[in-house]
Amino acid sequence: MKASKHSPRALLCSVLLSIPLFGQAETVNWANWLTGQISKHPEVLAATEQAAARKEDAEASEQPLYNPELSVGADRTGSENNFEAGLSQTIDWSDQQGALQEKAKLIRLSAQAGLSEAVLTQTSESLFALVEWRATTLFEEIAESQQQRLDALLDQVEQRQQAGDLGRADAELLFLNLSRQLSEVAQAKAAVDRAETQVQERLPDWRPQDGGIPEYIWPALESQIGEADLLSHPSIAVARAEWQVLKSEAEVARRKATASPTVGLSGGRDGGENVVGLTFSIPLNVRNNYSAEIRAANRRALEAEARFQALYRKQQYDLAGARASWKRYDKQLRRWKELSQGRVQRSADLLERQWQVGDLSTSEYLQALGQRAESLKTGIELEKLAQLGLIELLSQSGELITPFQ
């Protein structure tokens, strides 16, 4: 795998596409749309440029360590013109370039892992925002439906009150419920507005008419759940690559402490005679043997290793927690669906008929309508939590985005 060929689009194209799916064409289209949107996000663009810069650093690290040096000199002694030209080259005696080339490979891996981490973060946050937006729109629909039902009920109550079928207290009770519902509708609409801005911030071209995450996407996501190799998780890969880079820097520092000799060859004329010279010089690391730099580089490598191990350990626990949380929400959602079985949707008309024939008082009817609305909200909330839990699980496992091999 050549990391330099990976781009945010290539990274995102594998989201949801690594397994056979029903509705494959629709899934591909939506995944491609999501790919394009996340690729436009400034955070991903910044990460792309950062990765490109680091790859340039890697290329610079692979270049020859020492350039040859040209020296030219001239003087005049009496009537004689003297001149000298020389060429010298420092020899990489300890093969620092070999260590730097190994460092360059690790820098490229680190750069690609950093880009993958940015894409993974934006992908999960975008899906989170879409789930939240869908839930708020459903809450808004319930609030508006409840308000419409209360408005219609108010007309019926006023008619029945004029006919002497209901007392004034029923109308007052309904008015109080309707007043409270107006506030709930306003809050629901405000929540939708906030959710819309959150989605638009992450997906630049998204509009409410584009909708949330399509239903056919969820089976694809769910089917990817399994034991993941956390070492390939972008966050872990970044930490591991940075440790390896610092480890290679420690090796570079060790080799750099070894003196590199310089060999030179010169020629010219001096006093009318041709002269040829050979020079050899080598630094004497007597006053400073650079051992402190070596120790510091080793310490930084050990620190990075410890941080990598700590992050890897934390990721294992985070993954276990995310898996347990998702399973809990998914189980409760399935249980709610079994219990409701369409009862909540049909209950409104049944309650109204019972109120019409007098089996329910107005107070009981209003209370039952409120309980019905709360049950619907419970289902939406459970679905939202289950979906958010699934996205979090796939994010923690690194399965939400897998680069092409």
GROMACS .gro file of C-alpha atoms in nm:
model
  405
    1MET     CA    1   0.000   0.000   0.000
    2LYS     CA    2   0.138   0.340  -0.098
    3ALA     CA    3   0.018   0.601   0.145
    4SER     CA    4   0.104   0.884  -0.092
    5LYS     CA    5  -0.181   0.776  -0.322
    6HIS     CA    6  -0.443   0.808  -0.050
    7SER     CA    7  -0.665   1.113  -0.051
    8PRO     CA    8  -0.968   1.204   0.162
    9ARG     CA    9  -1.189   1.089  -0.127
   10ALA     CA   10  -1.008   0.755  -0.154
   11LEU     CA   11  -1.032   0.710   0.221
   12LEU     CA   12  -1.402   0.791   0.234
   13CYS     CA   13  -1.498   0.587  -0.072
   14SER     CA   14  -1.459   0.271   0.134
   15VAL     CA   15  -1.717   0.384   0.390
   16LEU     CA   16  -2.007   0.137   0.378
   17LEU     CA   17  -1.873  -0.028   0.063
   18SER     CA   18  -1.647  -0.308   0.185
   19ILE     CA   19  -1.922  -0.575   0.199
   20PRO     CA   20  -2.207  -0.691  -0.028
   21LEU     CA   21  -2.523  -0.490   0.034
   22PHE     CA   22  -2.884  -0.479  -0.069
   23GLY     CA   23  -2.944  -0.165  -0.269
   24GLN     CA   24  -2.577  -0.142  -0.362
   25ALA     CA   25  -2.627   0.135  -0.621
   26GLU     CA   26  -2.815   0.358  -0.377
   27THR     CA   27  -2.554   0.294  -0.111
   28VAL     CA   28  -2.273   0.383  -0.349
   29ASN     CA   29  -2.447   0.704  -0.455
   30TRP     CA   30  -2.505   0.817  -0.099
   31ALA     CA   31  -2.154   0.723   0.011
   32ASN     CA   32  -2.010   0.917  -0.282
   33TRP     CA   33  -2.218   1.217  -0.186
   34LEU     CA   34  -2.096   1.194   0.170
   35THR     CA   35  -1.742   1.157   0.039
   36GLY     CA   36  -1.763   1.477  -0.159
   37GLN     CA   37  -1.913   1.672   0.127
   38ILE     CA   38  -1.658   1.569   0.389
   39SER     CA   39  -1.373   1.623   0.144
   40LYS     CA   40  -1.478   1.989   0.124
   41HIS     CA   41  -1.467   2.047   0.499
   42PRO     CA   42  -1.192   2.291   0.604
   43GLU     CA   43  -1.065   2.053   0.872
   44VAL     CA   44  -1.011   1.779   0.613
   45LEU     CA   45  -0.856   2.025   0.368
   46ALA     CA   46  -0.620   2.142   0.642
   47ALA     CA   47  -0.532   1.782   0.728
   48THR     CA   48  -0.469   1.712   0.359
   49GLU     CA   49  -0.224   2.000   0.333
   50GLN     CA   50  -0.058   1.900   0.659
   51ALA     CA   51  -0.012   1.545   0.530
   52ALA     CA   52   0.129   1.680   0.203
   53ALA     CA   53   0.374   1.899   0.394
   54ARG     CA   54   0.490   1.606   0.605
   55LYS     CA   55   0.544   1.398   0.293
   56GLU     CA   56   0.762   1.678   0.158
   57ASP     CA   57   0.953   1.666   0.486
   58ALA     CA   58   1.000   1.295   0.428
   59GLU     CA   59   1.132   1.355   0.078
   60ALA     CA   60   1.373   1.618   0.212
   61SER     CA   61   1.493   1.371   0.473
   62GLU     CA   62   1.582   1.122   0.200
   63GLN     CA   63   1.816   1.360   0.018
   64PRO     CA   64   2.197   1.320   0.039
   65LEU     CA   65   2.326   1.453   0.368
   66TYR     CA   66   2.636   1.643   0.248
   67ASN     CA   67   2.697   1.841  -0.069
   68PRO     CA   68   3.047   1.870  -0.216
   69GLU     CA   69   3.231   2.199  -0.150
   70LEU     CA   70   3.421   2.395  -0.410
   71SER     CA   71   3.695   2.636  -0.305
   72VAL     CA   72   3.890   2.878  -0.523
   73GLY     CA   73   4.173   3.106  -0.419
   74ALA     CA   74   4.427   3.338  -0.588
   75ASP     CA   75   4.717   3.557  -0.480
   76ARG     CA   76   5.024   3.725  -0.624
   77THR     CA   77   5.382   3.676  -0.506
   78GLY     CA   78   5.618   3.917  -0.675
   79SER     CA   79   5.560   3.875  -1.046
   80GLU     CA   80   5.399   3.537  -1.010
   81ASN     CA   81   5.023   3.486  -1.014
   82ASN     CA   82   4.924   3.200  -0.786
   83PHE     CA   83   4.590   3.025  -0.778
   84GLU     CA   84   4.434   2.718  -0.623
   85ALA     CA   85   4.106   2.529  -0.680
   86GLY     CA   86   3.983   2.249  -0.462
   87LEU     CA   87   3.691   2.013  -0.418
   88SER     CA   88   3.604   1.852  -0.086
   89GLN     CA   89   3.336   1.606   0.026
   90THR     CA   90   3.223   1.506   0.373
   91ILE     CA   91   3.167   1.132   0.399
   92ASP     CA   92   2.863   0.994   0.581
   93TRP     CA   93   3.080   0.753   0.775
   94SER     CA   94   2.803   0.631   1.012
   95ASP     CA   95   2.534   0.606   0.740
   96GLN     CA   96   2.314   0.881   0.880
   97GLN     CA   97   2.132   0.890   0.548
   98GLY     CA   98   2.024   0.530   0.593
   99ALA     CA   99   1.864   0.620   0.926
  100LEU     CA  100   1.706   0.931   0.773
  101GLN     CA  101   1.556   0.728   0.490
  102GLU     CA  102   1.398   0.494   0.743
  103LYS     CA  103   1.266   0.799   0.927
  104ALA     CA  104   1.118   0.929   0.600
  105LYS     CA  105   0.915   0.609   0.556
  106LEU     CA  106   0.776   0.648   0.906
  107ILE     CA  107   0.694   1.014   0.849
  108ARG     CA  108   0.485   0.916   0.547
  109LEU     CA  109   0.299   0.658   0.753
  110SER     CA  110   0.239   0.916   1.024
  111ALA     CA  111   0.113   1.170   0.769
  112GLN     CA  112  -0.132   0.923   0.617
  113ALA     CA  113  -0.255   0.813   0.958
  114GLY     CA  114  -0.311   1.176   1.058
  115LEU     CA  115  -0.519   1.236   0.747
  116SER     CA  116  -0.721   0.920   0.811
  117GLU     CA  117  -0.785   1.035   1.166
  118ALA     CA  118  -0.917   1.371   1.045
  119VAL     CA  119  -1.145   1.203   0.791
  120LEU     CA  120  -1.272   0.955   1.050
  121THR     CA  121  -1.350   1.237   1.292
  122GLN     CA  122  -1.540   1.436   1.031
  123THR     CA  123  -1.726   1.127   0.911
  124SER     CA  124  -1.846   1.033   1.258
  125GLU     CA  125  -1.936   1.391   1.351
  126SER     CA  126  -2.129   1.434   1.026
  127LEU     CA  127  -2.325   1.114   1.086
  128PHE     CA  128  -2.388   1.220   1.446
  129ALA     CA  129  -2.527   1.552   1.321
  130LEU     CA  130  -2.753   1.383   1.065
  131VAL     CA  131  -2.894   1.146   1.327
  132GLU     CA  132  -2.957   1.435   1.567
  133TRP     CA  133  -3.127   1.637   1.292
  134ARG     CA  134  -3.359   1.351   1.199
  135ALA     CA  135  -3.459   1.299   1.562
  136THR     CA  136  -3.536   1.669   1.611
  137THR     CA  137  -3.750   1.677   1.295
  138LEU     CA  138  -3.948   1.378   1.420
  139PHE     CA  139  -3.993   1.547   1.759
  140GLU     CA  140  -4.115   1.856   1.574
  141GLU     CA  141  -4.366   1.649   1.376
  142ILE     CA  142  -4.504   1.498   1.696
  143ALA     CA  143  -4.530   1.839   1.862
  144GLU     CA  144  -4.710   1.990   1.561
  145SER     CA  145  -4.940   1.690   1.529
  146GLN     CA  146  -5.027   1.718   1.897
  147GLN     CA  147  -5.100   2.088   1.856
  148GLN     CA  148  -5.323   2.026   1.554
  149ARG     CA  149  -5.511   1.758   1.742
  150LEU     CA  150  -5.564   1.993   2.038
  151ASP     CA  151  -5.678   2.272   1.805
  152ALA     CA  152  -5.935   2.040   1.649
  153LEU     CA  153  -6.034   1.919   1.994
  154LEU     CA  154  -6.087   2.275   2.113
  155ASP     CA  155  -6.343   2.333   1.838
  156GLN     CA  156  -6.527   2.015   1.936
  157VAL     CA  157  -6.522   2.108   2.304
  158GLU     CA  158  -6.665   2.452   2.233
  159GLN     CA  159  -6.945   2.297   2.023
  160ARG     CA  160  -7.025   2.037   2.288
  161GLN     CA  161  -7.011   2.305   2.556
  162GLN     CA  162  -7.270   2.512   2.370
  163ALA     CA  163  -7.484   2.199   2.339
  164GLY     CA  164  -7.455   2.148   2.713
  165ASP     CA  165  -7.263   1.824   2.672
  166LEU     CA  166  -6.947   1.952   2.843
  167GLY     CA  167  -6.877   2.197   3.122
  168ARG     CA  168  -6.663   2.511   3.120
  169ALA     CA  169  -6.387   2.332   3.312
  170ASP     CA  170  -6.322   2.103   3.013
  171ALA     CA  171  -6.259   2.400   2.785
  172GLU     CA  172  -6.028   2.564   3.039
  173LEU     CA  173  -5.834   2.241   3.084
  174LEU     CA  174  -5.793   2.205   2.708
  175PHE     CA  175  -5.680   2.568   2.680
  176LEU     CA  176  -5.407   2.509   2.937
  177ASN     CA  177  -5.285   2.202   2.751
  178LEU     CA  178  -5.288   2.387   2.421
  179SER     CA  179  -5.091   2.678   2.569
  180ARG     CA  180  -4.825   2.441   2.693
  181GLN     CA  181  -4.817   2.268   2.353
  182LEU     CA  182  -4.747   2.600   2.178
  183SER     CA  183  -4.431   2.635   2.385
  184GLU     CA  184  -4.331   2.279   2.307
  185VAL     CA  185  -4.373   2.336   1.934
  186ALA     CA  186  -4.157   2.650   1.951
  187GLN     CA  187  -3.884   2.461   2.137
  188ALA     CA  188  -3.901   2.173   1.888
  189LYS     CA  189  -3.864   2.409   1.592
  190ALA     CA  190  -3.571   2.585   1.757
  191ALA     CA  191  -3.403   2.247   1.812
  192VAL     CA  192  -3.448   2.167   1.441
  193ASP     CA  193  -3.291   2.500   1.346
  194ARG     CA  194  -2.989   2.430   1.566
  195ALA     CA  195  -2.955   2.077   1.430
  196GLU     CA  196  -2.972   2.204   1.071
  197THR     CA  197  -2.686   2.447   1.129
  198GLN     CA  198  -2.477   2.169   1.281
  199VAL     CA  199  -2.526   1.951   0.973
  200GLN     CA  200  -2.461   2.238   0.732
  201GLU     CA  201  -2.138   2.322   0.915
  202ARG     CA  202  -2.009   1.970   0.853
  203LEU     CA  203  -2.167   1.903   0.511
  204PRO     CA  204  -2.138   2.227   0.311
  205ASP     CA  205  -2.394   2.151   0.036
  206TRP     CA  206  -2.649   1.971   0.253
  207ARG     CA  207  -3.003   2.104   0.264
  208PRO     CA  208  -3.299   1.982   0.475
  209GLN     CA  209  -3.463   1.835   0.165
  210ASP     CA  210  -3.162   1.603   0.130
  211GLY     CA  211  -3.281   1.426   0.443
  212GLY     CA  212  -3.085   1.228   0.698
  213ILE     CA  213  -2.905   0.896   0.673
  214PRO     CA  214  -3.108   0.667   0.442
  215GLU     CA  215  -3.264   0.363   0.603
  216TYR     CA  216  -3.081   0.124   0.369
  217ILE     CA  217  -2.748   0.245   0.508
  218TRP     CA  218  -2.802   0.111   0.858
  219PRO     CA  219  -2.792  -0.263   0.772
  220ALA     CA  220  -2.464  -0.196   0.590
  221LEU     CA  221  -2.318  -0.029   0.895
  222GLU     CA  222  -2.445  -0.293   1.131
  223SER     CA  223  -2.307  -0.579   0.926
  224GLN     CA  224  -1.953  -0.443   0.962
  225ILE     CA  225  -1.943  -0.486   1.338
  226GLY     CA  226  -1.681  -0.731   1.454
  227GLU     CA  227  -1.353  -0.760   1.638
  228ALA     CA  228  -1.126  -0.495   1.497
  229ASP     CA  229  -0.749  -0.475   1.493
  230LEU     CA  230  -0.710  -0.155   1.691
  231LEU     CA  231  -0.354  -0.108   1.569
  232SER     CA  232  -0.506  -0.001   1.237
  233HIS     CA  233  -0.733   0.254   1.403
  234PRO     CA  234  -0.622   0.600   1.277
  235SER     CA  235  -0.567   0.742   1.626
  236ILE     CA  236  -0.360   0.443   1.730
  237ALA     CA  237  -0.175   0.442   1.399
  238VAL     CA  238  -0.085   0.810   1.449
  239ALA     CA  239   0.050   0.748   1.799
  240ARG     CA  240   0.242   0.442   1.689
  241ALA     CA  241   0.390   0.617   1.385
  242GLU     CA  242   0.497   0.916   1.594
  243TRP     CA  243   0.668   0.682   1.838
  244GLN     CA  244   0.849   0.511   1.552
  245VAL     CA  245   0.952   0.849   1.408
  246LEU     CA  246   1.101   0.959   1.740
  247LYS     CA  247   1.268   0.621   1.773
  248SER     CA  248   1.428   0.672   1.433
  249GLU     CA  249   1.532   1.023   1.537
  250ALA     CA  250   1.713   0.872   1.833
  251GLU     CA  251   1.903   0.648   1.592
  252VAL     CA  252   1.983   0.949   1.374
  253ALA     CA  253   2.117   1.133   1.680
  254ARG     CA  254   2.332   0.832   1.771
  255ARG     CA  255   2.484   0.812   1.426
  256LYS     CA  256   2.526   1.187   1.406
  257ALA     CA  257   2.747   1.173   1.715
  258THR     CA  258   2.998   0.971   1.514
  259ALA     CA  259   3.246   1.206   1.349
  260SER     CA  260   3.219   1.229   0.970
  261PRO     CA  261   3.554   1.288   0.789
  262THR     CA  262   3.602   1.529   0.502
  263VAL     CA  263   3.831   1.450   0.208
  264GLY     CA  264   3.952   1.720  -0.028
  265LEU     CA  265   4.151   1.740  -0.349
  266SER     CA  266   4.306   2.064  -0.472
  267GLY     CA  267   4.533   2.180  -0.750
  268GLY     CA  268   4.686   2.501  -0.883
  269ARG     CA  269   5.009   2.693  -0.933
  270ASP     CA  270   5.239   2.837  -0.671
  271GLY     CA  271   5.553   3.025  -0.760
  272GLY     CA  272   5.536   2.905  -1.118
  273GLU     CA  273   5.508   2.544  -1.013
  274ASN     CA  274   5.209   2.314  -1.046
  275VAL     CA  275   5.084   2.194  -0.709
  276VAL     CA  276   4.843   1.918  -0.614
  277GLY     CA  277   4.711   1.871  -0.264
  278LEU     CA  278   4.510   1.615  -0.071
  279THR     CA  279   4.341   1.703   0.256
  280PHE     CA  280   4.171   1.496   0.519
  281SER     CA  281   3.994   1.632   0.826
  282ILE     CA  282   3.776   1.484   1.094
  283PRO     CA  283   3.604   1.654   1.389
  284LEU     CA  284   3.741   1.561   1.729
  285ASN     CA  285   3.442   1.507   1.953
  286VAL     CA  286   3.645   1.573   2.263
  287ARG     CA  287   3.485   1.871   2.425
  288ASN     CA  288   3.135   1.759   2.324
  289ASN     CA  289   3.056   1.397   2.241
  290TYR     CA  290   2.683   1.473   2.190
  291SER     CA  291   2.579   1.212   2.445
  292ALA     CA  292   2.323   1.449   2.596
  293GLU     CA  293   2.146   1.483   2.260
  294ILE     CA  294   2.138   1.104   2.230
  295ARG     CA  295   1.992   1.061   2.577
  296ALA     CA  296   1.729   1.331   2.512
  297ALA     CA  297   1.625   1.166   2.184
  298ASN     CA  298   1.597   0.828   2.356
  299ARG     CA  299   1.385   0.979   2.632
  300ARG     CA  300   1.149   1.137   2.380
  301ALA     CA  301   1.114   0.802   2.206
  302LEU     CA  302   1.036   0.630   2.537
  303GLU     CA  303   0.780   0.898   2.618
  304ALA     CA  304   0.611   0.850   2.280
  305GLU     CA  305   0.608   0.474   2.331
  306ALA     CA  306   0.441   0.512   2.669
  307ARG     CA  307   0.182   0.747   2.523
  308PHE     CA  308   0.113   0.502   2.243
  309GLN     CA  309   0.067   0.216   2.489
  310ALA     CA  310  -0.162   0.429   2.707
  311LEU     CA  311  -0.373   0.534   2.409
  312TYR     CA  312  -0.391   0.177   2.280
  313ARG     CA  313  -0.505   0.055   2.621
  314LYS     CA  314  -0.763   0.336   2.649
  315GLN     CA  315  -0.893   0.259   2.300
  316GLN     CA  316  -0.954  -0.102   2.398
  317TYR     CA  317  -1.168   0.008   2.692
  318ASP     CA  318  -1.344   0.275   2.487
  319LEU     CA  319  -1.429   0.014   2.223
  320ALA     CA  320  -1.562  -0.228   2.484
  321GLY     CA  321  -1.772   0.050   2.640
  322ALA     CA  322  -1.908   0.161   2.303
  323ARG     CA  323  -2.001  -0.195   2.209
  324ALA     CA  324  -2.181  -0.254   2.541
  325SER     CA  325  -2.362   0.080   2.515
  326TRP     CA  326  -2.481   0.016   2.161
  327LYS     CA  327  -2.603  -0.334   2.246
  328ARG     CA  328  -2.798  -0.195   2.542
  329TYR     CA  329  -2.972   0.073   2.336
  330ASP     CA  330  -3.035  -0.163   2.047
  331LYS     CA  331  -3.191  -0.420   2.278
  332GLN     CA  332  -3.423  -0.163   2.435
  333LEU     CA  333  -3.520  -0.028   2.092
  334ARG     CA  334  -3.611  -0.375   1.971
  335ARG     CA  335  -3.815  -0.428   2.287
  336TRP     CA  336  -4.000  -0.099   2.235
  337LYS     CA  337  -4.085  -0.194   1.877
  338GLU     CA  338  -4.219  -0.531   1.995
  339LEU     CA  339  -4.436  -0.360   2.255
  340SER     CA  340  -4.569  -0.087   2.028
  341GLN     CA  341  -4.642  -0.296   1.716
  342GLY     CA  342  -4.837  -0.006   1.568
  343ARG     CA  343  -5.046   0.040   1.883
  344VAL     CA  344  -4.917   0.391   1.946
  345GLN     CA  345  -5.002   0.502   1.593
  346ARG     CA  346  -5.359   0.364   1.613
  347SER     CA  347  -5.426   0.476   1.969
  348ALA     CA  348  -5.510   0.839   1.886
  349ASP     CA  349  -5.826   0.757   1.692
  350LEU     CA  350  -5.928   0.499   1.953
  351LEU     CA  351  -5.889   0.751   2.234
  352GLU     CA  352  -6.092   1.011   2.047
  353ARG     CA  353  -6.379   0.766   1.990
  354GLN     CA  354  -6.381   0.675   2.361
  355TRP     CA  355  -6.392   1.044   2.451
  356GLN     CA  356  -6.672   1.107   2.201
  357VAL     CA  357  -6.893   0.837   2.352
  358GLY     CA  358  -6.812   0.942   2.706
  359ASP     CA  359  -6.595   0.647   2.808
  360LEU     CA  360  -6.314   0.897   2.882
  361SER     CA  361  -6.344   1.234   3.050
  362THR     CA  362  -6.171   1.531   2.890
  363SER     CA  363  -5.906   1.521   3.160
  364GLU     CA  364  -5.840   1.151   3.101
  365TYR     CA  365  -5.838   1.202   2.724
  366LEU     CA  366  -5.581   1.482   2.746
  367GLN     CA  367  -5.366   1.276   2.979
  368ALA     CA  368  -5.383   0.979   2.743
  369LEU     CA  369  -5.288   1.197   2.445
  370GLY     CA  370  -4.988   1.325   2.640
  371GLN     CA  371  -4.883   0.971   2.729
  372ARG     CA  372  -4.917   0.869   2.363
  373ALA     CA  373  -4.693   1.158   2.255
  374GLU     CA  374  -4.436   1.064   2.520
  375SER     CA  375  -4.437   0.705   2.398
  376LEU     CA  376  -4.369   0.820   2.044
  377LYS     CA  377  -4.086   1.040   2.169
  378THR     CA  378  -3.944   0.748   2.363
  379GLY     CA  379  -3.927   0.543   2.045
  380ILE     CA  380  -3.755   0.824   1.860
  381GLU     CA  381  -3.508   0.879   2.143
  382LEU     CA  382  -3.424   0.509   2.165
  383GLU     CA  383  -3.372   0.492   1.789
  384LYS     CA  384  -3.149   0.799   1.804
  385LEU     CA  385  -2.942   0.659   2.090
  386ALA     CA  386  -2.906   0.323   1.916
  387GLN     CA  387  -2.792   0.490   1.594
  388LEU     CA  388  -2.551   0.721   1.773
  389GLY     CA  389  -2.421   0.421   1.967
  390LEU     CA  390  -2.362   0.229   1.645
  391ILE     CA  391  -2.173   0.519   1.487
  392GLU     CA  392  -1.965   0.558   1.802
  393LEU     CA  393  -1.887   0.186   1.803
  394LEU     CA  394  -1.774   0.192   1.441
  395SER     CA  395  -1.572   0.505   1.511
  396GLN     CA  396  -1.401   0.352   1.814
  397SER     CA  397  -1.323   0.033   1.624
  398GLY     CA  398  -1.197   0.221   1.321
  399GLU     CA  399  -1.443   0.034   1.096
  400LEU     CA  400  -1.630   0.347   0.998
  401ILE     CA  401  -1.357   0.424   0.749
  402THR     CA  402  -1.107   0.174   0.610
  403PRO     CA  403  -0.848   0.282   0.351
  404PHE     CA  404  -0.810   0.081   0.030
  405GLN     CA  405  -0.545  -0.185   0.060
   0.00000   0.00000   0.00000
